């Protein structure tokens, strides 16, 4: 299967046929000509100096308007306005491209990523230059799908990604290697407020797959994968909980996360939840 579905749209409200289907079967939808324009006063944010020195991203929470990760010296109101505009544009985009999800998506954080990826020092678990599917240690998703929209706002350099194998193949490879979940530890994590809600067996398996993929150097080198250069100005999106992805290099991207209930998919049997339930023979939202 082709990993990429390229579309020619140039505006945030333009439609294109069968986009939800393309996303659900595991494609990265790439719109090279859909630009998130930065007016002149916002170009000063194209620098890691707008970060607080601890965070790798500036984040914005659409539900509250709160900004995080920004330097106290940055123009916070203008940064907030840029991220809010990205949330609005990407919301309109998904409404136009995936009308079947209308009213069912809920927004997560918006992020601005002004740091160069290549050469950044991190632990293997946080290293997004290793192929992985997204799963969050502190936010159990209980089966909710993750759709992420990105725009490369670097005027000169591409963002280099790798895209890996179909989720079902990934799951078949790594499921046998994941230690059994302990209900006591799920309960403790919740009581100690390390997780926001109780971690379900689904969340345990997704985190296990995330970690096992990243830890396996040989898999990283030898698994089926393609490299893609996302050109300056392009916008792209995929279900990051099922499409293995790695960001190898690049600087200056915006990203918006959305969540979608499994039942709102055209074909819920393609969700990681249903695939893992089928492979394990167990209900995983207990
Ligand atoms: C990731 O989601 O793993 C990183 C993607 C990116 O920043 O391009
Ligand atoms: Fe990721």
mmCIF file of C-alpha atoms and ligand atoms in Angstrom:
data_model
loop_
_atom_site.group_PDB
_atom_site.id
_atom_site.type_symbol
_atom_site.label_atom_id
_atom_site.label_comp_id
_atom_site.label_asym_id
_atom_site.label_seq_id
_atom_site.Cartn_x
_atom_site.Cartn_y
_atom_site.Cartn_z
ATOM 1 C CA UNK A 1 0.000 0.000 0.000
ATOM 2 C CA UNK A 2 1.129 3.554 -0.734
ATOM 3 C CA UNK A 3 1.799 5.252 2.610
ATOM 4 C CA UNK A 4 0.978 8.731 1.316
ATOM 5 C CA UNK A 5 -2.208 10.127 -0.228
ATOM 6 C CA UNK A 6 -1.383 13.458 -1.802
ATOM 7 C CA UNK A 7 -4.144 16.031 -2.332
ATOM 8 C CA UNK A 8 -4.021 19.328 -4.208
ATOM 9 C CA UNK A 9 -6.182 21.494 -1.935
ATOM 10 C CA UNK A 10 -5.077 25.077 -1.335
ATOM 11 C CA UNK A 11 -7.651 26.287 1.213
ATOM 12 C CA UNK A 12 -8.690 25.137 4.691
ATOM 13 C CA UNK A 13 -12.343 24.690 3.676
ATOM 14 C CA UNK A 14 -11.791 22.793 0.461
ATOM 15 C CA UNK A 15 -13.128 19.260 0.209
ATOM 16 C CA UNK A 16 -11.482 16.168 -1.269
ATOM 17 C CA UNK A 17 -13.121 12.776 -1.756
ATOM 18 C CA UNK A 18 -12.796 9.784 0.612
ATOM 19 C CA UNK A 19 -10.373 11.363 3.055
ATOM 20 C CA UNK A 20 -11.789 9.632 6.143
ATOM 21 C CA UNK A 21 -11.402 6.321 4.353
ATOM 22 C CA UNK A 22 -7.779 7.132 3.405
ATOM 23 C CA UNK A 23 -6.985 8.074 7.011
ATOM 24 C CA UNK A 24 -8.731 5.022 8.457
ATOM 25 C CA UNK A 25 -6.827 2.585 6.243
ATOM 26 C CA UNK A 26 -3.627 4.103 7.615
ATOM 27 C CA UNK A 27 -2.474 6.658 5.065
ATOM 28 C CA UNK A 28 -0.709 9.910 5.702
ATOM 29 C CA UNK A 29 -2.727 12.554 3.831
ATOM 30 C CA UNK A 30 -0.335 15.182 2.474
ATOM 31 C CA UNK A 31 -1.482 18.562 1.152
ATOM 32 C CA UNK A 32 1.719 20.189 -0.168
ATOM 33 C CA UNK A 33 -0.075 23.374 -1.260
ATOM 34 C CA UNK A 34 -2.132 23.949 1.889
ATOM 35 C CA UNK A 35 -0.085 26.602 3.664
ATOM 36 C CA UNK A 36 -0.540 27.992 7.162
ATOM 37 C CA UNK A 37 0.544 31.536 6.436
ATOM 38 C CA UNK A 38 2.534 33.402 9.062
ATOM 39 C CA UNK A 39 2.074 37.151 8.695
ATOM 40 C CA UNK A 40 5.284 39.154 9.061
ATOM 41 C CA UNK A 41 4.902 39.892 12.836
ATOM 42 C CA UNK A 42 4.641 36.130 13.563
ATOM 43 C CA UNK A 43 7.870 35.242 11.753
ATOM 44 C CA UNK A 44 9.840 36.304 14.820
ATOM 45 C CA UNK A 45 8.507 33.108 16.456
ATOM 46 C CA UNK A 46 10.608 31.031 14.055
ATOM 47 C CA UNK A 47 13.227 30.607 16.746
ATOM 48 C CA UNK A 48 13.665 28.264 19.734
ATOM 49 C CA UNK A 49 13.987 31.428 21.835
ATOM 50 C CA UNK A 50 10.201 31.466 22.264
ATOM 51 C CA UNK A 51 10.496 28.281 24.394
ATOM 52 C CA UNK A 52 10.829 28.394 28.185
ATOM 53 C CA UNK A 53 14.076 26.383 28.134
ATOM 54 C CA UNK A 54 12.451 23.239 29.627
ATOM 55 C CA UNK A 55 9.777 22.370 27.047
ATOM 56 C CA UNK A 56 10.274 21.189 23.491
ATOM 57 C CA UNK A 57 6.950 22.688 22.335
ATOM 58 C CA UNK A 58 4.771 25.691 22.992
ATOM 59 C CA UNK A 59 1.294 24.310 23.718
ATOM 60 C CA UNK A 60 -2.167 25.810 23.630
ATOM 61 C CA UNK A 61 -5.296 24.341 25.102
ATOM 62 C CA UNK A 62 -8.308 25.288 22.948
ATOM 63 C CA UNK A 63 -10.793 24.490 25.742
ATOM 64 C CA UNK A 64 -9.328 27.078 28.151
ATOM 65 C CA UNK A 65 -7.085 29.293 26.026
ATOM 66 C CA UNK A 66 -4.110 28.443 28.286
ATOM 67 C CA UNK A 67 -0.584 28.683 26.846
ATOM 68 C CA UNK A 68 2.289 26.476 28.069
ATOM 69 C CA UNK A 69 5.989 26.026 27.350
ATOM 70 C CA UNK A 70 6.533 29.628 26.201
ATOM 71 C CA UNK A 71 9.352 31.841 27.402
ATOM 72 C CA UNK A 72 8.238 34.580 29.834
ATOM 73 C CA UNK A 73 9.990 37.025 27.481
ATOM 74 C CA UNK A 74 7.954 35.967 24.444
ATOM 75 C CA UNK A 75 4.915 37.920 23.249
ATOM 76 C CA UNK A 76 2.471 35.476 24.805
ATOM 77 C CA UNK A 77 -0.681 37.122 23.478
ATOM 78 C CA UNK A 78 0.608 36.970 19.904
ATOM 79 C CA UNK A 79 1.782 33.355 20.311
ATOM 80 C CA UNK A 80 -1.622 32.427 21.738
ATOM 81 C CA UNK A 81 -3.325 34.080 18.767
ATOM 82 C CA UNK A 82 -1.150 32.130 16.299
ATOM 83 C CA UNK A 83 -1.915 28.790 17.961
ATOM 84 C CA UNK A 84 -5.622 29.601 18.265
ATOM 85 C CA UNK A 85 -5.712 30.411 14.563
ATOM 86 C CA UNK A 86 -4.078 27.042 13.827
ATOM 87 C CA UNK A 87 -6.747 25.292 15.905
ATOM 88 C CA UNK A 88 -9.488 27.112 13.966
ATOM 89 C CA UNK A 89 -7.979 26.379 10.546
ATOM 90 C CA UNK A 90 -7.415 22.684 11.267
ATOM 91 C CA UNK A 91 -10.929 22.316 12.730
ATOM 92 C CA UNK A 92 -12.363 23.755 9.495
ATOM 93 C CA UNK A 93 -10.070 21.465 7.496
ATOM 94 C CA UNK A 94 -11.280 18.279 9.168
ATOM 95 C CA UNK A 95 -14.888 19.400 8.859
ATOM 96 C CA UNK A 96 -14.388 19.824 5.115
ATOM 97 C CA UNK A 97 -12.294 16.693 4.524
ATOM 98 C CA UNK A 98 -14.072 14.309 6.898
ATOM 99 C CA UNK A 99 -17.716 15.458 7.106
ATOM 100 C CA UNK A 100 -18.631 12.059 8.546
ATOM 101 C CA UNK A 101 -16.704 12.994 11.746
ATOM 102 C CA UNK A 102 -18.572 16.269 12.154
ATOM 103 C CA UNK A 103 -19.634 16.914 15.747
ATOM 104 C CA UNK A 104 -17.736 13.840 16.961
ATOM 105 C CA UNK A 105 -14.165 15.132 17.094
ATOM 106 C CA UNK A 106 -12.889 16.760 20.243
ATOM 107 C CA UNK A 107 -9.760 18.902 20.268
ATOM 108 C CA UNK A 108 -6.638 18.114 22.269
ATOM 109 C CA UNK A 109 -3.653 20.441 22.545
ATOM 110 C CA UNK A 110 -2.327 22.640 19.771
ATOM 111 C CA UNK A 111 1.476 22.743 19.604
ATOM 112 C CA UNK A 112 4.183 24.849 18.027
ATOM 113 C CA UNK A 113 7.493 23.002 17.585
ATOM 114 C CA UNK A 114 10.309 25.516 17.125
ATOM 115 C CA UNK A 115 13.257 23.259 18.043
ATOM 116 C CA UNK A 116 15.372 21.344 15.510
ATOM 117 C CA UNK A 117 14.632 17.632 15.847
ATOM 118 C CA UNK A 118 17.927 16.217 14.539
ATOM 119 C CA UNK A 119 20.567 15.799 17.221
ATOM 120 C CA UNK A 120 18.239 16.508 20.143
ATOM 121 C CA UNK A 121 19.255 14.554 23.250
ATOM 122 C CA UNK A 122 16.428 12.521 24.855
ATOM 123 C CA UNK A 123 15.800 9.155 26.435
ATOM 124 C CA UNK A 124 14.882 6.353 23.988
ATOM 125 C CA UNK A 125 11.307 6.443 25.262
ATOM 126 C CA UNK A 126 10.855 10.094 24.367
ATOM 127 C CA UNK A 127 12.886 9.869 21.170
ATOM 128 C CA UNK A 128 10.466 10.583 18.320
ATOM 129 C CA UNK A 129 13.169 9.869 15.711
ATOM 130 C CA UNK A 130 12.318 6.213 16.461
ATOM 131 C CA UNK A 131 9.229 4.789 14.753
ATOM 132 C CA UNK A 132 6.295 4.614 17.156
ATOM 133 C CA UNK A 133 2.534 4.830 17.462
ATOM 134 C CA UNK A 134 1.324 7.568 19.794
ATOM 135 C CA UNK A 135 0.189 6.615 23.317
ATOM 136 C CA UNK A 136 0.267 8.888 26.358
ATOM 137 C CA UNK A 137 1.544 7.649 29.733
ATOM 138 C CA UNK A 138 -0.540 10.075 31.798
ATOM 139 C CA UNK A 139 -3.664 10.332 29.674
ATOM 140 C CA UNK A 140 -5.398 6.981 29.147
ATOM 141 C CA UNK A 141 -7.464 7.260 25.948
ATOM 142 C CA UNK A 142 -9.706 4.226 26.530
ATOM 143 C CA UNK A 143 -9.860 3.484 22.808
ATOM 144 C CA UNK A 144 -10.277 7.086 21.569
ATOM 145 C CA UNK A 145 -8.511 7.614 18.234
ATOM 146 C CA UNK A 146 -5.797 10.281 17.822
ATOM 147 C CA UNK A 147 -5.821 12.347 14.611
ATOM 148 C CA UNK A 148 -3.009 14.858 14.249
ATOM 149 C CA UNK A 149 -2.741 17.627 11.677
ATOM 150 C CA UNK A 150 0.700 19.183 11.100
ATOM 151 C CA UNK A 151 1.999 22.105 9.036
ATOM 152 C CA UNK A 152 5.636 22.685 8.163
ATOM 153 C CA UNK A 153 6.034 26.447 8.592
ATOM 154 C CA UNK A 154 9.765 26.343 7.885
ATOM 155 C CA UNK A 155 10.215 28.523 4.797
ATOM 156 C CA UNK A 156 13.373 26.734 3.666
ATOM 157 C CA UNK A 157 13.715 23.166 4.961
ATOM 158 C CA UNK A 158 11.583 20.026 4.697
ATOM 159 C CA UNK A 159 10.471 18.005 7.721
ATOM 160 C CA UNK A 160 11.780 14.477 7.285
ATOM 161 C CA UNK A 161 9.507 11.656 8.426
ATOM 162 C CA UNK A 162 9.622 7.891 8.294
ATOM 163 C CA UNK A 163 6.324 5.986 8.093
ATOM 164 C CA UNK A 164 6.188 2.332 9.099
ATOM 165 C CA UNK A 165 4.127 -0.823 8.666
ATOM 166 C CA UNK A 166 0.363 -1.442 9.046
ATOM 167 C CA UNK A 167 -0.816 -1.410 12.670
ATOM 168 C CA UNK A 168 -1.948 -5.027 12.599
ATOM 169 C CA UNK A 169 1.557 -6.188 11.605
ATOM 170 C CA UNK A 170 3.102 -4.006 14.312
ATOM 171 C CA UNK A 171 0.691 -5.441 16.887
ATOM 172 C CA UNK A 172 1.403 -9.037 15.833
ATOM 173 C CA UNK A 173 5.142 -8.383 16.223
ATOM 174 C CA UNK A 174 5.049 -6.711 19.625
ATOM 175 C CA UNK A 175 2.007 -8.081 21.494
ATOM 176 C CA UNK A 176 3.800 -11.278 22.561
ATOM 177 C CA UNK A 177 6.575 -9.134 24.123
ATOM 178 C CA UNK A 178 4.371 -6.991 26.367
ATOM 179 C CA UNK A 179 4.216 -7.873 30.049
ATOM 180 C CA UNK A 180 0.760 -8.520 31.480
ATOM 181 C CA UNK A 181 -1.044 -5.484 32.895
ATOM 182 C CA UNK A 182 -1.473 -5.430 36.617
ATOM 183 C CA UNK A 183 -4.870 -4.092 37.786
ATOM 184 C CA UNK A 184 -3.176 -3.066 41.052
ATOM 185 C CA UNK A 185 -0.639 -0.891 39.248
ATOM 186 C CA UNK A 186 -3.401 0.701 37.087
ATOM 187 C CA UNK A 187 -5.258 1.491 40.308
ATOM 188 C CA UNK A 188 -2.132 2.879 42.007
ATOM 189 C CA UNK A 189 -1.203 5.075 39.022
ATOM 190 C CA UNK A 190 -4.671 6.558 39.194
ATOM 191 C CA UNK A 191 -4.740 6.996 42.984
ATOM 192 C CA UNK A 192 -1.300 8.668 42.865
ATOM 193 C CA UNK A 193 -2.636 10.861 40.035
ATOM 194 C CA UNK A 194 0.101 9.759 37.648
ATOM 195 C CA UNK A 195 -2.703 8.948 35.212
ATOM 196 C CA UNK A 196 -5.748 11.210 34.851
ATOM 197 C CA UNK A 197 -8.130 8.243 34.732
ATOM 198 C CA UNK A 198 -7.569 4.527 35.307
ATOM 199 C CA UNK A 199 -5.319 2.946 32.674
ATOM 200 C CA UNK A 200 -7.337 0.308 30.804
ATOM 201 C CA UNK A 201 -5.862 -2.898 29.340
ATOM 202 C CA UNK A 202 -6.096 -1.094 25.954
ATOM 203 C CA UNK A 203 -3.914 1.787 27.195
ATOM 204 C CA UNK A 204 -1.470 -0.682 28.734
ATOM 205 C CA UNK A 205 -1.047 -2.480 25.399
ATOM 206 C CA UNK A 206 -0.709 0.756 23.392
ATOM 207 C CA UNK A 207 1.999 2.062 25.729
ATOM 208 C CA UNK A 208 3.666 -1.344 25.611
ATOM 209 C CA UNK A 209 3.711 -1.261 21.797
ATOM 210 C CA UNK A 210 5.009 2.336 21.809
ATOM 211 C CA UNK A 211 7.879 1.396 24.134
ATOM 212 C CA UNK A 212 8.687 -1.974 22.570
ATOM 213 C CA UNK A 213 8.914 -0.453 19.071
ATOM 214 C CA UNK A 214 11.187 2.341 20.199
ATOM 215 C CA UNK A 215 13.421 0.012 22.224
ATOM 216 C CA UNK A 216 13.990 -2.421 19.343
ATOM 217 C CA UNK A 217 16.949 -1.066 17.343
ATOM 218 C CA UNK A 218 16.844 -3.864 14.828
ATOM 219 C CA UNK A 219 13.129 -3.344 14.178
ATOM 220 C CA UNK A 220 13.785 0.366 13.714
ATOM 221 C CA UNK A 221 16.340 -0.404 11.009
ATOM 222 C CA UNK A 222 14.776 -3.354 9.272
ATOM 223 C CA UNK A 223 10.981 -3.026 9.453
ATOM 224 C CA UNK A 224 9.016 -2.027 6.318
ATOM 225 C CA UNK A 225 9.149 1.752 6.107
ATOM 226 C CA UNK A 226 9.291 4.719 3.758
ATOM 227 C CA UNK A 227 11.008 8.082 4.189
ATOM 228 C CA UNK A 228 9.141 11.198 3.235
ATOM 229 C CA UNK A 229 10.293 14.770 2.860
ATOM 230 C CA UNK A 230 7.457 17.087 3.818
ATOM 231 C CA UNK A 231 8.150 20.251 1.854
ATOM 232 C CA UNK A 232 8.178 23.766 3.297
ATOM 233 C CA UNK A 233 4.613 25.062 3.572
ATOM 234 C CA UNK A 234 2.927 21.641 3.446
ATOM 235 C CA UNK A 235 0.144 20.389 5.716
ATOM 236 C CA UNK A 236 -0.268 16.674 6.494
ATOM 237 C CA UNK A 237 -2.298 14.457 8.811
ATOM 238 C CA UNK A 238 -2.817 10.872 9.950
ATOM 239 C CA UNK A 239 -4.134 8.721 12.776
ATOM 240 C CA UNK A 240 -0.921 8.771 14.821
ATOM 241 C CA UNK A 241 -2.150 5.999 17.150
ATOM 242 C CA UNK A 242 -2.099 3.504 14.276
ATOM 243 C CA UNK A 243 0.389 4.875 11.728
ATOM 244 C CA UNK A 244 3.972 4.253 12.913
ATOM 245 C CA UNK A 245 5.857 7.500 12.379
ATOM 246 C CA UNK A 246 9.202 9.065 13.231
ATOM 247 C CA UNK A 247 10.325 12.659 12.777
ATOM 248 C CA UNK A 248 13.996 12.596 11.739
ATOM 249 C CA UNK A 249 14.790 16.251 11.153
ATOM 250 C CA UNK A 250 13.119 19.596 10.663
ATOM 251 C CA UNK A 251 12.328 22.728 12.614
ATOM 252 C CA UNK A 252 9.194 24.888 12.929
ATOM 253 C CA UNK A 253 5.969 22.906 12.718
ATOM 254 C CA UNK A 254 2.493 23.449 14.075
ATOM 255 C CA UNK A 255 0.364 20.530 15.178
ATOM 256 C CA UNK A 256 -3.238 20.069 16.278
ATOM 257 C CA UNK A 257 -4.477 16.933 18.042
ATOM 258 C CA UNK A 258 -8.078 15.719 17.747
ATOM 259 C CA UNK A 259 -9.746 12.736 19.400
ATOM 260 C CA UNK A 260 -12.395 10.586 17.748
ATOM 261 C CA UNK A 261 -14.502 7.866 19.371
ATOM 262 C CA UNK A 262 -14.025 4.464 17.717
ATOM 263 C CA UNK A 263 -17.763 4.210 16.966
ATOM 264 C CA UNK A 264 -17.577 7.446 14.940
ATOM 265 C CA UNK A 265 -15.240 5.822 12.416
ATOM 266 C CA UNK A 266 -16.618 4.683 9.063
ATOM 267 C CA UNK A 267 -15.126 1.299 9.890
ATOM 268 C CA UNK A 268 -14.426 0.782 13.615
ATOM 269 C CA UNK A 269 -12.869 -2.626 12.872
ATOM 270 C CA UNK A 270 -9.790 -0.705 11.637
ATOM 271 C CA UNK A 271 -9.180 0.908 15.044
ATOM 272 C CA UNK A 272 -6.250 -0.214 17.210
ATOM 273 C CA UNK A 273 -8.839 -1.075 19.898
ATOM 274 C CA UNK A 274 -10.751 -3.530 17.712
ATOM 275 C CA UNK A 275 -7.569 -4.932 16.139
ATOM 276 C CA UNK A 276 -6.024 -5.568 19.571
ATOM 277 C CA UNK A 277 -9.290 -7.064 20.867
ATOM 278 C CA UNK A 278 -9.378 -9.415 17.898
ATOM 279 C CA UNK A 279 -5.724 -10.433 18.296
ATOM 280 C CA UNK A 280 -5.920 -10.974 22.067
ATOM 281 C CA UNK A 281 -9.462 -12.382 22.120
ATOM 282 C CA UNK A 282 -10.228 -10.075 25.060
ATOM 283 C CA UNK A 283 -12.365 -7.004 25.773
ATOM 284 C CA UNK A 284 -9.805 -4.286 26.489
ATOM 285 C CA UNK A 285 -11.837 -1.442 27.971
ATOM 286 C CA UNK A 286 -12.515 -3.181 31.268
HETATM 287 C C1 LIG B 1 5.729 12.799 16.617
HETATM 288 O O1 LIG B 1 4.515 12.929 16.725
HETATM 289 O O2 LIG B 1 6.219 11.748 16.930
HETATM 290 C C2 LIG B 1 6.598 13.958 16.137
HETATM 291 C C3 LIG B 1 6.092 14.489 14.865
HETATM 292 C C4 LIG B 1 6.717 15.805 14.434
HETATM 293 O O3 LIG B 1 6.978 16.652 15.301
HETATM 294 O O4 LIG B 1 6.893 15.989 13.229
HETATM 295 FE FE1 LIG B 2 4.359 10.674 17.644
#
